[in-house]
CSV table of C-alpha atoms in Angstrom, one decimal:
chain,number,residue,atom,x,y,z
A,1,MET,CA,-2.8,-117.5,120.7
A,2,ILE,CA,-2.2,-114.2,121.6
A,3,ARG,CA,-3.8,-112.7,118.9
A,4,ILE,CA,-6.8,-114.1,119.9
A,5,LEU,CA,-6.1,-112.8,123.8
A,6,GLY,CA,-5.8,-109.7,122.7
A,7,LEU,CA,-8.7,-109.5,120.6
A,8,LEU,CA,-11.1,-110.8,123.2
A,9,LEU,CA,-9.9,-108.1,125.4
A,10,ALA,CA,-10.5,-105.2,123.1
A,11,LEU,CA,-14.1,-106.7,122.0
A,12,PRO,CA,-16.4,-105.1,124.7
A,13,ALA,CA,-16.4,-101.8,123.2
A,14,ALA,CA,-19.6,-101.4,124.6
A,15,ALA,CA,-18.6,-101.8,128.2
A,16,PRO,CA,-17.8,-98.7,130.1
A,17,PRO,CA,-14.2,-97.8,130.2
A,18,ARG,CA,-11.6,-99.8,132.3
A,19,THR,CA,-10.3,-98.2,135.3
A,20,ALA,CA,-8.0,-101.1,136.1
A,21,PRO,CA,-5.8,-103.2,133.7
A,22,PRO,CA,-7.3,-106.5,132.6
A,23,ARG,CA,-7.6,-108.8,135.3
A,24,ILE,CA,-6.2,-112.7,133.6
A,25,VAL,CA,-6.7,-115.7,135.5
A,26,VAL,CA,-5.0,-118.2,134.3
A,27,VAL,CA,-6.2,-122.1,135.4
A,28,VAL,CA,-3.2,-124.7,134.4
A,29,SER,CA,-4.4,-128.1,134.5
A,30,ALA,CA,-1.3,-130.3,135.8
A,31,ASP,CA,2.7,-129.3,137.0
A,32,ALA,CA,3.6,-131.1,134.1
A,33,VAL,CA,6.8,-129.3,132.1
A,34,PRO,CA,4.7,-128.5,129.0
A,35,TYR,CA,2.3,-127.4,130.9
A,36,GLN,CA,5.0,-124.6,132.8
A,37,GLN,CA,7.0,-124.5,129.8
A,38,ALA,CA,3.1,-123.0,128.3
A,39,LEU,CA,2.5,-121.0,131.1
A,40,ALA,CA,5.7,-118.8,130.9
A,41,GLY,CA,5.5,-118.5,127.0
A,42,LEU,CA,1.8,-117.2,127.7
A,43,ARG,CA,3.0,-114.8,130.4
A,44,ARG,CA,5.7,-113.8,128.4
A,45,GLU,CA,3.7,-112.6,125.5
A,46,LEU,CA,0.6,-111.0,127.1
A,47,THR,CA,3.0,-109.3,129.5
A,48,ALA,CA,4.2,-107.2,126.5
A,49,ALA,CA,1.1,-107.2,124.4
A,50,ILE,CA,-1.2,-106.0,127.1
A,51,PRO,CA,1.2,-104.5,129.9
A,52,GLY,CA,-0.2,-103.7,132.9
A,53,ALA,CA,-2.4,-106.4,132.9
A,54,ASP,CA,-2.8,-108.2,136.4
A,55,PHE,CA,-2.3,-111.8,136.2
A,56,ASP,CA,-3.5,-114.7,138.6
A,57,VAL,CA,-2.1,-118.0,138.5
A,58,VAL,CA,-4.3,-121.1,139.8
A,59,ALA,CA,-2.2,-124.4,139.8
A,60,LEU,CA,-4.6,-127.5,139.5
A,61,GLY,CA,-2.1,-129.7,140.0
A,62,GLY,CA,-4.2,-132.3,138.2
A,63,ASP,CA,-7.2,-132.0,140.7
A,64,THR,CA,-10.7,-131.6,140.1
A,65,ALA,CA,-11.3,-130.3,144.2
A,66,ARG,CA,-9.1,-127.5,142.8
A,67,ILE,CA,-11.8,-126.0,140.2
A,68,ALA,CA,-13.8,-124.5,143.1
A,69,GLU,CA,-11.1,-122.4,144.3
A,70,ALA,CA,-10.3,-121.7,140.5
A,71,VAL,CA,-14.2,-120.0,140.2
A,72,ARG,CA,-13.8,-118.7,143.4
A,73,ARG,CA,-10.2,-116.8,142.0
A,74,ILE,CA,-12.1,-116.1,138.8
A,75,ARG,CA,-15.2,-114.6,140.6
A,76,GLY,CA,-13.2,-112.8,143.6
A,77,GLY,CA,-10.4,-110.3,143.9
A,78,PRO,CA,-10.8,-106.4,143.5
A,79,ALA,CA,-13.3,-107.3,140.4
A,80,PRO,CA,-14.3,-110.5,138.3
A,81,ALA,CA,-11.6,-111.4,135.8
A,82,THR,CA,-11.6,-110.1,132.3
A,83,LEU,CA,-10.1,-112.9,130.8
A,84,VAL,CA,-9.9,-116.7,131.6
A,85,VAL,CA,-7.0,-118.8,130.2
A,86,THR,CA,-7.1,-122.7,130.5
A,87,LEU,CA,-4.1,-124.8,130.1
A,88,GLY,CA,-4.6,-128.4,129.5
A,89,THR,CA,-8.2,-130.4,129.3
A,90,LEU,CA,-8.9,-130.7,133.3
A,91,ALA,CA,-9.1,-126.9,133.5
A,92,THR,CA,-11.0,-126.4,130.2
A,93,ARG,CA,-13.7,-128.8,131.5
A,94,GLY,CA,-14.0,-127.9,134.7
A,95,LEU,CA,-14.7,-124.2,134.1
A,96,VAL,CA,-16.0,-124.1,130.7
A,97,SER,CA,-20.0,-124.7,132.2
A,98,ARG,CA,-18.9,-123.2,135.5
A,99,VAL,CA,-18.1,-119.9,134.1
A,100,PRO,CA,-20.3,-118.9,130.7
A,101,ASP,CA,-20.0,-115.2,131.3
A,102,ILE,CA,-16.3,-114.3,130.9
A,103,PRO,CA,-14.4,-114.6,128.1
A,104,ILE,CA,-12.5,-117.6,128.1
A,105,VAL,CA,-9.7,-119.0,125.8
A,106,ALA,CA,-8.4,-122.5,126.0
A,107,GLY,CA,-4.9,-124.2,125.1
A,108,MET,CA,-3.5,-127.6,124.8
A,109,ILE,CA,-7.1,-129.4,124.2
A,110,LEU,CA,-7.3,-132.5,122.3
A,111,THR,CA,-10.2,-131.4,120.4
A,112,ALA,CA,-12.6,-128.4,119.8
A,113,ALA,CA,-15.2,-130.8,121.1
A,114,GLU,CA,-14.0,-129.5,124.8
A,115,LEU,CA,-15.6,-125.8,123.9
A,116,ASP,CA,-18.9,-127.6,122.3
A,117,GLY,CA,-21.8,-125.4,123.9
A,118,ALA,CA,-19.8,-122.5,125.2
A,119,PRO,CA,-20.2,-119.3,123.3
A,120,ASN,CA,-17.8,-117.5,125.4
A,121,ALA,CA,-15.3,-119.8,125.1
A,122,THR,CA,-12.4,-120.3,122.0
A,123,GLY,CA,-9.4,-121.8,121.9
A,124,VAL,CA,-6.2,-124.1,119.9
A,125,TYR,CA,-6.4,-127.6,120.2
A,126,LEU,CA,-3.9,-130.6,119.5
A,127,GLU,CA,-5.8,-132.4,117.1
A,128,TYR,CA,-4.0,-133.6,113.8
A,129,PRO,CA,-5.9,-134.4,111.0
A,130,VAL,CA,-6.1,-138.5,110.5
A,131,GLU,CA,-4.1,-138.5,107.3
A,132,VAL,CA,-1.1,-137.0,109.2
A,133,GLU,CA,-1.3,-139.8,112.1
A,134,LEU,CA,-1.5,-142.1,109.3
A,135,GLU,CA,1.5,-140.7,107.1
A,136,TRP,CA,3.5,-140.6,110.7
A,137,LEU,CA,2.5,-144.1,111.5
A,138,GLN,CA,4.1,-145.0,107.8
A,139,ARG,CA,7.2,-143.1,108.9
A,140,VAL,CA,7.9,-144.7,112.1
A,141,LEU,CA,6.6,-148.4,110.8
A,142,PRO,CA,7.4,-148.9,107.8
A,143,ASP,CA,7.2,-152.8,107.7
A,144,ASN,CA,3.9,-152.6,109.2
A,145,HIS,CA,0.5,-152.8,107.4
A,146,ARG,CA,-2.3,-153.1,110.0
A,147,VAL,CA,-2.9,-151.0,113.1
A,148,GLY,CA,-5.2,-152.0,115.4
A,149,VAL,CA,-7.1,-149.4,118.0
A,150,LEU,CA,-9.0,-148.9,120.4
A,151,TYR,CA,-11.4,-146.3,120.9
A,152,HIS,CA,-14.6,-144.7,122.3
A,153,GLY,CA,-17.5,-144.4,119.6
A,154,ALA,CA,-19.3,-141.8,120.7
A,155,GLU,CA,-15.6,-139.6,120.9
A,156,SER,CA,-13.7,-141.6,118.2
A,157,GLY,CA,-15.8,-143.2,115.7
A,158,ARG,CA,-15.5,-140.6,112.8
A,159,ARG,CA,-12.0,-140.1,112.9
A,160,VAL,CA,-11.3,-144.1,112.5
A,161,ALA,CA,-13.6,-144.2,110.0
A,162,GLU,CA,-12.0,-142.0,108.5
A,163,ALA,CA,-8.8,-143.6,109.0
A,164,GLU,CA,-10.3,-146.8,107.6
A,165,ARG,CA,-11.5,-145.0,104.4
A,166,LEU,CA,-7.9,-143.9,104.0
């Protein structure tokens, strides 16, 4: 993910030279420990990779009403953000459609579908191949041979069909 961020910051070669350090706004979906660990690691790695970068962190705390504040912080300040990083589905869904003109890198999202239709967005998602999920089910529940699944056909139908095939 750090390499993706570095590449995105280097991409606008045709843009005028920057006079200020890059401004990175990180929008965190929730206050849970995994999000805080991801934020700490992201900040540590980006600080080392991009010395002088200006970081602004917006914590949504699971509240969609705070997305408007995140958009204001992305667009505000001395200059608009150079890059937006979202951690979690809530932040990603809330910003992809509202910030179409600034590169977005998403982390801690479940599927690539969260970024559909957003040419300015890329990310790392947490979806495991169906084969891996079934392998783990067999390891954890070796004596069980049937699995029940509740799912949304439009969102998960493809994966359930693949699991049935396997």
